[in-house]
mmCIF file of N, CA and C in Angstrom:
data_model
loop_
_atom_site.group_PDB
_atom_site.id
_atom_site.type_symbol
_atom_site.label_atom_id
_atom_site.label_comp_id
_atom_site.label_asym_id
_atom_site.label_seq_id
_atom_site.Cartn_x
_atom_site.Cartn_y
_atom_site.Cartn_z
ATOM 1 N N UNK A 21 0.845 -1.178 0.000
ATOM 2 C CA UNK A 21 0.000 0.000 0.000
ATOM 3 C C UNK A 21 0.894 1.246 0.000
ATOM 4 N N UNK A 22 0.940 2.318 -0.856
ATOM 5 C CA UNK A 22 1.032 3.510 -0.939
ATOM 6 C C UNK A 22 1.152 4.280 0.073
ATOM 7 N N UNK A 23 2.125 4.989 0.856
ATOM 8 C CA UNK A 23 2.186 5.710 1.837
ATOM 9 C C UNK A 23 1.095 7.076 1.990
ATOM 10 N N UNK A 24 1.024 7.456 0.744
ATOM 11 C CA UNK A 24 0.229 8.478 0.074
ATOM 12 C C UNK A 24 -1.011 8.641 0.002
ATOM 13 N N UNK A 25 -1.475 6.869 -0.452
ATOM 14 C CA UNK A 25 -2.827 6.721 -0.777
ATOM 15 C C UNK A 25 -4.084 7.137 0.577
ATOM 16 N N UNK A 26 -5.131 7.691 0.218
ATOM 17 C CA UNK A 26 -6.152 8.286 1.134
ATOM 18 C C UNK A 26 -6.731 6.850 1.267
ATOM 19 N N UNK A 27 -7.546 6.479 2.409
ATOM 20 C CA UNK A 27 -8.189 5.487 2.613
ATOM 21 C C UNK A 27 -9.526 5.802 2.836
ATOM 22 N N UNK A 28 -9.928 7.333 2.436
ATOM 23 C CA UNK A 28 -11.264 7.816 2.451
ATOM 24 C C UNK A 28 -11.689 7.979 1.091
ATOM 25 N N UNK A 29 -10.933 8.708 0.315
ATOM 26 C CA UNK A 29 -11.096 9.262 -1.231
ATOM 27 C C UNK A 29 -10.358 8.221 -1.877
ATOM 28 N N UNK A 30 -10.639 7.042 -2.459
ATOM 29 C CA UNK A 30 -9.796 6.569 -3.564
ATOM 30 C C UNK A 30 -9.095 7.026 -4.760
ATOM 31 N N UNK A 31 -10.293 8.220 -4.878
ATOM 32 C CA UNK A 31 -10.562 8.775 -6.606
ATOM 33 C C UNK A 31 -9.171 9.488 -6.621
ATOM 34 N N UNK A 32 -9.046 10.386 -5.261
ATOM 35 C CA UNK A 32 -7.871 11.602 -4.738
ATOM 36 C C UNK A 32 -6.637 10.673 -4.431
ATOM 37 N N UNK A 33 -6.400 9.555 -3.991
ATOM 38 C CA UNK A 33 -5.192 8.820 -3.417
ATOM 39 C C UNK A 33 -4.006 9.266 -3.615
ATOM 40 N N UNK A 34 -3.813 9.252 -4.915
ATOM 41 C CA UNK A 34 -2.531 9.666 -5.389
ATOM 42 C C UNK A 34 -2.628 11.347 -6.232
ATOM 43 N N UNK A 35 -3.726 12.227 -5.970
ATOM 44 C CA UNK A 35 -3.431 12.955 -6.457
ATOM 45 C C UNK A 35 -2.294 13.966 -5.961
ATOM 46 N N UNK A 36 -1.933 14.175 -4.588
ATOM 47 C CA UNK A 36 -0.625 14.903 -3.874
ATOM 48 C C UNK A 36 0.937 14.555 -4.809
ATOM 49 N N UNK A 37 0.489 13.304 -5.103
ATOM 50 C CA UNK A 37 1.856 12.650 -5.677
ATOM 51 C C UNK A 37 2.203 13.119 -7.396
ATOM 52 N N UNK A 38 0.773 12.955 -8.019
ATOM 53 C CA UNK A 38 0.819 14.140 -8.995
ATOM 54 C C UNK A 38 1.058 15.346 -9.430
ATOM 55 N N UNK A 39 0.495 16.053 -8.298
ATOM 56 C CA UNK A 39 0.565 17.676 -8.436
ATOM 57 C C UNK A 39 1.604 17.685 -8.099
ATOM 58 N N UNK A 40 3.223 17.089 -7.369
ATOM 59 C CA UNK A 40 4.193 17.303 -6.920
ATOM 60 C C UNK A 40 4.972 16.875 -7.873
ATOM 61 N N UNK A 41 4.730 15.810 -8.556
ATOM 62 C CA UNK A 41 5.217 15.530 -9.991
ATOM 63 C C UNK A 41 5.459 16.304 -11.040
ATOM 64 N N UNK A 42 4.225 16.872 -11.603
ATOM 65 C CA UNK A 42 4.101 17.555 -12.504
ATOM 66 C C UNK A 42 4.508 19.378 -12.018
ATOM 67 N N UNK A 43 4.662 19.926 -10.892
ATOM 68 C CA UNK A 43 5.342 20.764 -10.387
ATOM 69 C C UNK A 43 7.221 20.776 -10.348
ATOM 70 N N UNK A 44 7.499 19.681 -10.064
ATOM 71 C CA UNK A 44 9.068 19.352 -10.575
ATOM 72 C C UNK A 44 9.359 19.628 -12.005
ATOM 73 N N UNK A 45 8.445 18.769 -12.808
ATOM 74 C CA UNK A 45 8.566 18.721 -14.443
ATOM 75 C C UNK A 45 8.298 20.253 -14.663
ATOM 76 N N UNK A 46 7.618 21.157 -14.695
ATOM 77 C CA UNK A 46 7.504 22.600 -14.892
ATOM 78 C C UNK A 46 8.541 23.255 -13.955
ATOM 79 N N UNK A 47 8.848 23.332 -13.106
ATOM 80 C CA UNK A 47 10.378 23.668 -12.488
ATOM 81 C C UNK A 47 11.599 24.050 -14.094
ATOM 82 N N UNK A 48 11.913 24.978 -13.986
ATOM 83 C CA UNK A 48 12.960 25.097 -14.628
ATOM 84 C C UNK A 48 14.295 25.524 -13.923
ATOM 85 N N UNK A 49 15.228 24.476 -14.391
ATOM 86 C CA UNK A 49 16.924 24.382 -13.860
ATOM 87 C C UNK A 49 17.856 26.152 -14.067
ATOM 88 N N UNK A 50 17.912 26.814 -13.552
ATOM 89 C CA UNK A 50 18.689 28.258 -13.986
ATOM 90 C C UNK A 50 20.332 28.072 -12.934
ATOM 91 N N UNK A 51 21.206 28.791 -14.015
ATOM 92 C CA UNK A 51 22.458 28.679 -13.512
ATOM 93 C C UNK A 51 22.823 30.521 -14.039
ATOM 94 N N UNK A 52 23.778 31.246 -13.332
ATOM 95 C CA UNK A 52 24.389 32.097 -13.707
ATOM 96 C C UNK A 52 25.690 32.352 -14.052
ATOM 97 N N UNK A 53 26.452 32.586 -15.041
ATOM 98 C CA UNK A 53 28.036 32.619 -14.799
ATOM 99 C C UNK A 53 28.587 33.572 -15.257
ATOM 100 N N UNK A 54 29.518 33.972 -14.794
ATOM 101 C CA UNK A 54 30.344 34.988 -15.596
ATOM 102 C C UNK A 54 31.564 34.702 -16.169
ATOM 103 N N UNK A 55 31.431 34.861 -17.356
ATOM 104 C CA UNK A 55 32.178 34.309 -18.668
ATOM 105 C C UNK A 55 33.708 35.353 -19.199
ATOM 106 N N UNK A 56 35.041 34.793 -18.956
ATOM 107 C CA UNK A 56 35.634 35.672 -19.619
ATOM 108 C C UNK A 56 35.946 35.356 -21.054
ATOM 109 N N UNK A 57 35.546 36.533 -21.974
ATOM 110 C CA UNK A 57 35.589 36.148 -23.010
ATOM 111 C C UNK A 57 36.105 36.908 -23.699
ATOM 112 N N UNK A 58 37.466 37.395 -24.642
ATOM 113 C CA UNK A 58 38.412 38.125 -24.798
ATOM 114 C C UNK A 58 38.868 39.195 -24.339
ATOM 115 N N UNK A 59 38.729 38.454 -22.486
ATOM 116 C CA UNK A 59 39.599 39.794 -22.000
ATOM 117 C C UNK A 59 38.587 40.743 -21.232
ATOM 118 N N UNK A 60 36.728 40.181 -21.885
ATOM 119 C CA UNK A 60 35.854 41.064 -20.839
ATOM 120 C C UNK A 60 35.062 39.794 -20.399
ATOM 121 N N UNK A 61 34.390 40.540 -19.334
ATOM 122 C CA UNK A 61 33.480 39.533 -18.230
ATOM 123 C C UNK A 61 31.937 39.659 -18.856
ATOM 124 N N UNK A 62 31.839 38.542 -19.372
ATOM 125 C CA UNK A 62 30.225 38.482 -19.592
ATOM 126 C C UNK A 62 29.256 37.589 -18.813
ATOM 127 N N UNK A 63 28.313 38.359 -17.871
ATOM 128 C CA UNK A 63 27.377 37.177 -17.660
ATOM 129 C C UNK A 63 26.813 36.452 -18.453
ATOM 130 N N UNK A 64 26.294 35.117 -18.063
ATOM 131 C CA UNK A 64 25.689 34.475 -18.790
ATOM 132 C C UNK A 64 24.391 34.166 -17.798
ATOM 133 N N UNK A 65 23.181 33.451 -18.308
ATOM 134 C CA UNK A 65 21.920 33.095 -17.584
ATOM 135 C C UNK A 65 21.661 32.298 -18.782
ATOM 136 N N UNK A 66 21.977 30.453 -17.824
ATOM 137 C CA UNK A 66 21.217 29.539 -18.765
ATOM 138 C C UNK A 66 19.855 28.960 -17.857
ATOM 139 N N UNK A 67 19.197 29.065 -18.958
ATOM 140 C CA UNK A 67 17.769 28.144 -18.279
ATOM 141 C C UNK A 67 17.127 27.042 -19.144
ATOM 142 N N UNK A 68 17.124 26.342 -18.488
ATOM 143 C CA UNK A 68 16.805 24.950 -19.061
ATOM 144 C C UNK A 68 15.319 24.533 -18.581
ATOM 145 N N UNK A 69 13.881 24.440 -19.358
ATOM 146 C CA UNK A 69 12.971 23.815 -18.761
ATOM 147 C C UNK A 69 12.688 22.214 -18.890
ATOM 148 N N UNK A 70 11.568 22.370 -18.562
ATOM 149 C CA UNK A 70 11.363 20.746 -19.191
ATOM 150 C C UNK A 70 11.433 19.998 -20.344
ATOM 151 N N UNK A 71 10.761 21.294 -20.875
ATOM 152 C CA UNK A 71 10.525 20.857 -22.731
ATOM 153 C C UNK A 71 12.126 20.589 -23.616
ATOM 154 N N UNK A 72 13.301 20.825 -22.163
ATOM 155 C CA UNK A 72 14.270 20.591 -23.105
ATOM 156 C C UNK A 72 14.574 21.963 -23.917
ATOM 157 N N UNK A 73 13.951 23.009 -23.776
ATOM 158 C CA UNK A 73 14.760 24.155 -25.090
ATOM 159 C C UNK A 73 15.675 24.829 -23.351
ATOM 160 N N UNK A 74 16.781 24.990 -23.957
ATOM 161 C CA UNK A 74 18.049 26.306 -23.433
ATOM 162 C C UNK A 74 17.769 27.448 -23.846
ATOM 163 N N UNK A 75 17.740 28.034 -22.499
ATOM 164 C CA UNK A 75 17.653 29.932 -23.159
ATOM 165 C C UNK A 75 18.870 30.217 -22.436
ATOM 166 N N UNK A 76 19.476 31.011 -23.161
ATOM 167 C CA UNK A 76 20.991 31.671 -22.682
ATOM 168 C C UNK A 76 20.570 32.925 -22.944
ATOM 169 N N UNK A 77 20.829 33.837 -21.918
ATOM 170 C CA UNK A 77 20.978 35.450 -22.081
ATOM 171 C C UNK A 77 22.506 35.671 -21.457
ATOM 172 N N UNK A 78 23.161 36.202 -22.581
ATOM 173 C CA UNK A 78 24.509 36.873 -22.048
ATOM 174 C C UNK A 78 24.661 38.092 -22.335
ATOM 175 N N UNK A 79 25.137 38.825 -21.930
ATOM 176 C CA UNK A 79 25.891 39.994 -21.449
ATOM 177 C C UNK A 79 24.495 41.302 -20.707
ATOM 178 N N UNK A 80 24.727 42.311 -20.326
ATOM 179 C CA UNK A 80 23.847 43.201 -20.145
ATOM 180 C C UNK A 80 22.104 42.937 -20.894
ATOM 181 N N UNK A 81 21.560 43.016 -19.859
ATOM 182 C CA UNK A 81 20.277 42.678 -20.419
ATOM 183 C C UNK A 81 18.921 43.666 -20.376
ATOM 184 N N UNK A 82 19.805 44.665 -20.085
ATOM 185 C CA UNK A 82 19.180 46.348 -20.119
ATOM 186 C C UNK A 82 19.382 47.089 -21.261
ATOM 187 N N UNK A 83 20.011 46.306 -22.398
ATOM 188 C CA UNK A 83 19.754 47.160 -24.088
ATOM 189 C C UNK A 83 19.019 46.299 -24.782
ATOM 190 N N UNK A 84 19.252 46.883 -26.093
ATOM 191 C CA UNK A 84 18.239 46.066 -26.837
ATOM 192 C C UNK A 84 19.024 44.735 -27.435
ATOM 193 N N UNK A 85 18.062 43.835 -26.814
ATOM 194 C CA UNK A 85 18.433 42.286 -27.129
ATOM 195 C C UNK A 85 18.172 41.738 -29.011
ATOM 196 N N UNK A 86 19.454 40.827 -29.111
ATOM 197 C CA UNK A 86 18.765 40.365 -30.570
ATOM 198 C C UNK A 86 18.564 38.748 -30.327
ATOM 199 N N UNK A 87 17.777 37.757 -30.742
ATOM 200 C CA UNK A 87 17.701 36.443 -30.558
ATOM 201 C C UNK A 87 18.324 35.599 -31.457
ATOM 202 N N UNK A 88 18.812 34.435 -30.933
ATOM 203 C CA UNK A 88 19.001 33.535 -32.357
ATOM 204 C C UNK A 88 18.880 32.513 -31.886
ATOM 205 N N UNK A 89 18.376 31.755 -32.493
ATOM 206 C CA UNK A 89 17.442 30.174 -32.367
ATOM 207 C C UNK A 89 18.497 29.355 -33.346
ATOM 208 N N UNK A 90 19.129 27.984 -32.371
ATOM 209 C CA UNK A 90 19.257 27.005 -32.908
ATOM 210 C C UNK A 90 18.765 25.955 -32.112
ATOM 211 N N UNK A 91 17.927 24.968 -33.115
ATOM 212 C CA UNK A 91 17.661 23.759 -32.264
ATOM 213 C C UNK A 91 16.945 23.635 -31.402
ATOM 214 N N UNK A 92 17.138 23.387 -30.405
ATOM 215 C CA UNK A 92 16.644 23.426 -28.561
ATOM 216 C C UNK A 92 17.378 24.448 -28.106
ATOM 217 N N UNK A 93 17.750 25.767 -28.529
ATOM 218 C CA UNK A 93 18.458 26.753 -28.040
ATOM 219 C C UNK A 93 18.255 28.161 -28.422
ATOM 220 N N UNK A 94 17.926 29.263 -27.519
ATOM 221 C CA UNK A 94 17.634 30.299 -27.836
ATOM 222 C C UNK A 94 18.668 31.161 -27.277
ATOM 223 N N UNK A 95 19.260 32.017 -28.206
ATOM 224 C CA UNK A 95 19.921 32.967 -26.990
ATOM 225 C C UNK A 95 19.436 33.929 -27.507
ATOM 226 N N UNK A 96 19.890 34.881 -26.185
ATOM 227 C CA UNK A 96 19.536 36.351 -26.303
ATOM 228 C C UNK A 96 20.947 37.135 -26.095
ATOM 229 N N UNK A 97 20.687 38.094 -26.716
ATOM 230 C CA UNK A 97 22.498 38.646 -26.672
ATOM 231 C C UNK A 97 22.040 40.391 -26.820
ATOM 232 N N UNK A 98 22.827 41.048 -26.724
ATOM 233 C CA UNK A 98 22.638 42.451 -26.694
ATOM 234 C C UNK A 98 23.099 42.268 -28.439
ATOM 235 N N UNK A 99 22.113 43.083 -28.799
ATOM 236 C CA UNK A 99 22.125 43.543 -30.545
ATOM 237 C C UNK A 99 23.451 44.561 -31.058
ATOM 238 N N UNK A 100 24.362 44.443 -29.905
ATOM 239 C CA UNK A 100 26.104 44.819 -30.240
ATOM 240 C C UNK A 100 26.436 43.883 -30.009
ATOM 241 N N UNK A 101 26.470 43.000 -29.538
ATOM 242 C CA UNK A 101 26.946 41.736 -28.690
ATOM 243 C C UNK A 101 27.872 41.357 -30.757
ATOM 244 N N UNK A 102 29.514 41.666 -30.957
ATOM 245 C CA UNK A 102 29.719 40.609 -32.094
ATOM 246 C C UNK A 102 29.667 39.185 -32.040
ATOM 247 N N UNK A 103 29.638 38.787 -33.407
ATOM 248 C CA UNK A 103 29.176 36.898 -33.601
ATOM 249 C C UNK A 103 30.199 36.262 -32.714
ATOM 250 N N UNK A 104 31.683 36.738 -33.051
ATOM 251 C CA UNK A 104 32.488 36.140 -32.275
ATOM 252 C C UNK A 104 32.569 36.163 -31.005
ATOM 253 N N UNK A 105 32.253 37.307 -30.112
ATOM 254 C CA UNK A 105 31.722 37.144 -28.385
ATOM 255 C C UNK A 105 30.897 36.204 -27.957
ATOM 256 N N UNK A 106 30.186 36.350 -28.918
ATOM 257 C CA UNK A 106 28.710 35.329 -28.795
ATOM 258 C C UNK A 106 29.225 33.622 -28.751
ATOM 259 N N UNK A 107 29.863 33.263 -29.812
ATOM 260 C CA UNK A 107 30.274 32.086 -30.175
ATOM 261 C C UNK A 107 31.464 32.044 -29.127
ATOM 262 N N UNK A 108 32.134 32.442 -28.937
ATOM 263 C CA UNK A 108 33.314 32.197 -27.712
ATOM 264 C C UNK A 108 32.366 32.568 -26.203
ATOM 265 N N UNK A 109 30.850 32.515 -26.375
ATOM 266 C CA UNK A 109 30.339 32.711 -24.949
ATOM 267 C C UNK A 109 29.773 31.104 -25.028
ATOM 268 N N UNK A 110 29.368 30.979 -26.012
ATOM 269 C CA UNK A 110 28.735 29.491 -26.129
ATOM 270 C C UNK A 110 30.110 28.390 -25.879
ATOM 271 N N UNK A 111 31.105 28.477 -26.604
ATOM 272 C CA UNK A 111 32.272 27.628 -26.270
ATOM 273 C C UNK A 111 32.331 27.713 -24.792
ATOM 274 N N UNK A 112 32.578 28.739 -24.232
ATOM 275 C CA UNK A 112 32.794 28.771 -22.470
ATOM 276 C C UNK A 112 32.075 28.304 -22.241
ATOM 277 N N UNK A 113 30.594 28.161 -22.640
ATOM 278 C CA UNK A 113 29.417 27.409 -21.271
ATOM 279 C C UNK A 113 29.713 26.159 -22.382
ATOM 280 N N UNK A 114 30.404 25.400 -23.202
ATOM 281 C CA UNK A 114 30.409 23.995 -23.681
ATOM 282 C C UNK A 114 29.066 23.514 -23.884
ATOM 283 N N UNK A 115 28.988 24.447 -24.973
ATOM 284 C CA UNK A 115 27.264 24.061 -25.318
ATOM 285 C C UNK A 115 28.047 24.029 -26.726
ATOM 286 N N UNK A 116 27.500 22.839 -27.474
ATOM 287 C CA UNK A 116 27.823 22.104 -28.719
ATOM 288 C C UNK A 116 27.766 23.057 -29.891
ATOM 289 N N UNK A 117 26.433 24.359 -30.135
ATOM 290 C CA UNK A 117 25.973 24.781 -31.075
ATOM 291 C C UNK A 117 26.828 26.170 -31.780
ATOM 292 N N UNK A 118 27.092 26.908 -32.541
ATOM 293 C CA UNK A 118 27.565 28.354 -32.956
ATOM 294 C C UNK A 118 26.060 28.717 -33.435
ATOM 295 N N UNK A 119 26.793 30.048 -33.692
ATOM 296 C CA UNK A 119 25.810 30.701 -34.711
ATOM 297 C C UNK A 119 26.307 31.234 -35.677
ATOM 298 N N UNK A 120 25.208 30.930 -36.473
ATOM 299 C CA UNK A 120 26.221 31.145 -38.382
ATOM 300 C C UNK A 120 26.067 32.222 -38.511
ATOM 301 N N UNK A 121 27.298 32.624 -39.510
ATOM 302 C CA UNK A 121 27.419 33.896 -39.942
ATOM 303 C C UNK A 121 26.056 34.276 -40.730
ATOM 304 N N UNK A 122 25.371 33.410 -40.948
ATOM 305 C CA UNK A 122 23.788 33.743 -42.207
ATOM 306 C C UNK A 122 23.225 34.232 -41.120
ATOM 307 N N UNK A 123 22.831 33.545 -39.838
ATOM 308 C CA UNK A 123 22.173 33.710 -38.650
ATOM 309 C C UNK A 123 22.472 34.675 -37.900
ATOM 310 N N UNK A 124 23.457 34.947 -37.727
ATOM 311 C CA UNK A 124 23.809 36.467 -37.285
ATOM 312 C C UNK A 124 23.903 37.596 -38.286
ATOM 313 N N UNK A 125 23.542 38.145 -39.360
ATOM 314 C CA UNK A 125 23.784 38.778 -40.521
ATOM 315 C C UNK A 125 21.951 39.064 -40.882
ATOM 316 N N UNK A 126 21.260 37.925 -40.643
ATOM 317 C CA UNK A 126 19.548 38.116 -41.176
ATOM 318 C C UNK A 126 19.378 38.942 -40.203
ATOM 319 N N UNK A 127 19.581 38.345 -38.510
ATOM 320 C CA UNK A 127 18.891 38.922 -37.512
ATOM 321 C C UNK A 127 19.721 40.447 -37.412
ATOM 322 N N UNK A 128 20.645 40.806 -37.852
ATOM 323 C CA UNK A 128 21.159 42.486 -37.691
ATOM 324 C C UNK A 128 20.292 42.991 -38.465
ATOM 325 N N UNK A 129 20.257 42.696 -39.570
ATOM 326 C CA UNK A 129 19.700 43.325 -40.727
ATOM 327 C C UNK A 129 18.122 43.311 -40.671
ATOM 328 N N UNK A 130 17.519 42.566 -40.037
ATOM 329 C CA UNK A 130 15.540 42.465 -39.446
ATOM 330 C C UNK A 130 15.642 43.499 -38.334
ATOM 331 N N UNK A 131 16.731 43.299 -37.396
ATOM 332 C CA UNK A 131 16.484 44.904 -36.628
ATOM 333 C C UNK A 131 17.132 46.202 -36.923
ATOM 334 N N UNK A 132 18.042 46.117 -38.206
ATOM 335 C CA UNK A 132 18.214 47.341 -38.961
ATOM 336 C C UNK A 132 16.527 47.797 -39.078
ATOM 337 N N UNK A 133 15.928 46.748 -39.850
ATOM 338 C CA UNK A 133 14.662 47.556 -40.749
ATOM 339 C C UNK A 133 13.525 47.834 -39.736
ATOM 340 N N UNK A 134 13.659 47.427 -38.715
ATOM 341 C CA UNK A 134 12.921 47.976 -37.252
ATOM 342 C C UNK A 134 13.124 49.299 -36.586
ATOM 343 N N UNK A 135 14.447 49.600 -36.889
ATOM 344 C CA UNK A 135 14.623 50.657 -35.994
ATOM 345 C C UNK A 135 14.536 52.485 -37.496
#
C-alpha cells in the first residue's frame, strides 16, 4: 500500500503525488556565470525547462536584445553583442551549437529595418 494513498477518497489517493510531480517537471533548472571572453566579463543566464529548449541570455540585459534560435536553443544577446563574443560565450558554457554567420547577418539586418 502507498504511503500516500487516502483510505477515504480513492478517486484523490494519489493525487498529492501528482501535483508534486508535474510541479518538478515545470520547475525550470537556472544557472548564472560569468564568462571571460576576450579579455571582458560576460554574464551568462542559462535556463533549461522541461521541454528541453536552453535559453541563454549573455551579457547586459538592459539594451536592446537580438535572438538567435538554434535547435533546442535560444539565446539572447545584446544587438552589439559581435558573432564572435557570442560564439566564444557558447564555447565557455560547452554548449555544442555556434551561430552562423547567415544567422547572425539576417537577424542584424531584421532589426536594422525595425529601428
Amino acid at each position: 500500500m502507498n504511503a500516500n494513498a487516502s483510505t477515504k477518497d480513492p478517486a484523490t489517493a494519489y493525487s498529492d503525488y501528482y501535483t508534486m510531480s508535474a510541479a518538478q517537471k515545470a520547475a525550470m533548472n537556472t544557472q548564472v556565470k560569468t564568462l571571460d571572453v576576450n579579455g571582458q566579463a560576460i554574464n551568462a543566464t542559462i535556463t533549461t525547462g522541461a521541454s528541453g529548449v536552453m535559453n541563454i541570455a549573455l551579457g547586459d540585459q538592459n539594451v536592446a536584445p537580438a535572438y538567435y534560435t538554434l535547435s533546442n536553443l535560444v539565446i539572447k544577446a545584446p544587438a552589439t553583442m559581435s558573432l564572435s563574443d557570442i560564439n566564444a560565450s557558447l564555447r565557455a558554457l560547452e554548449v555544442g551549437n555556434q551561430v552562423s554567420t547567415v544567422s547572425y547577418v539576417m537577424t542584424q539586418a531584421d532589426m536594422n529595418k525595425k529601428s
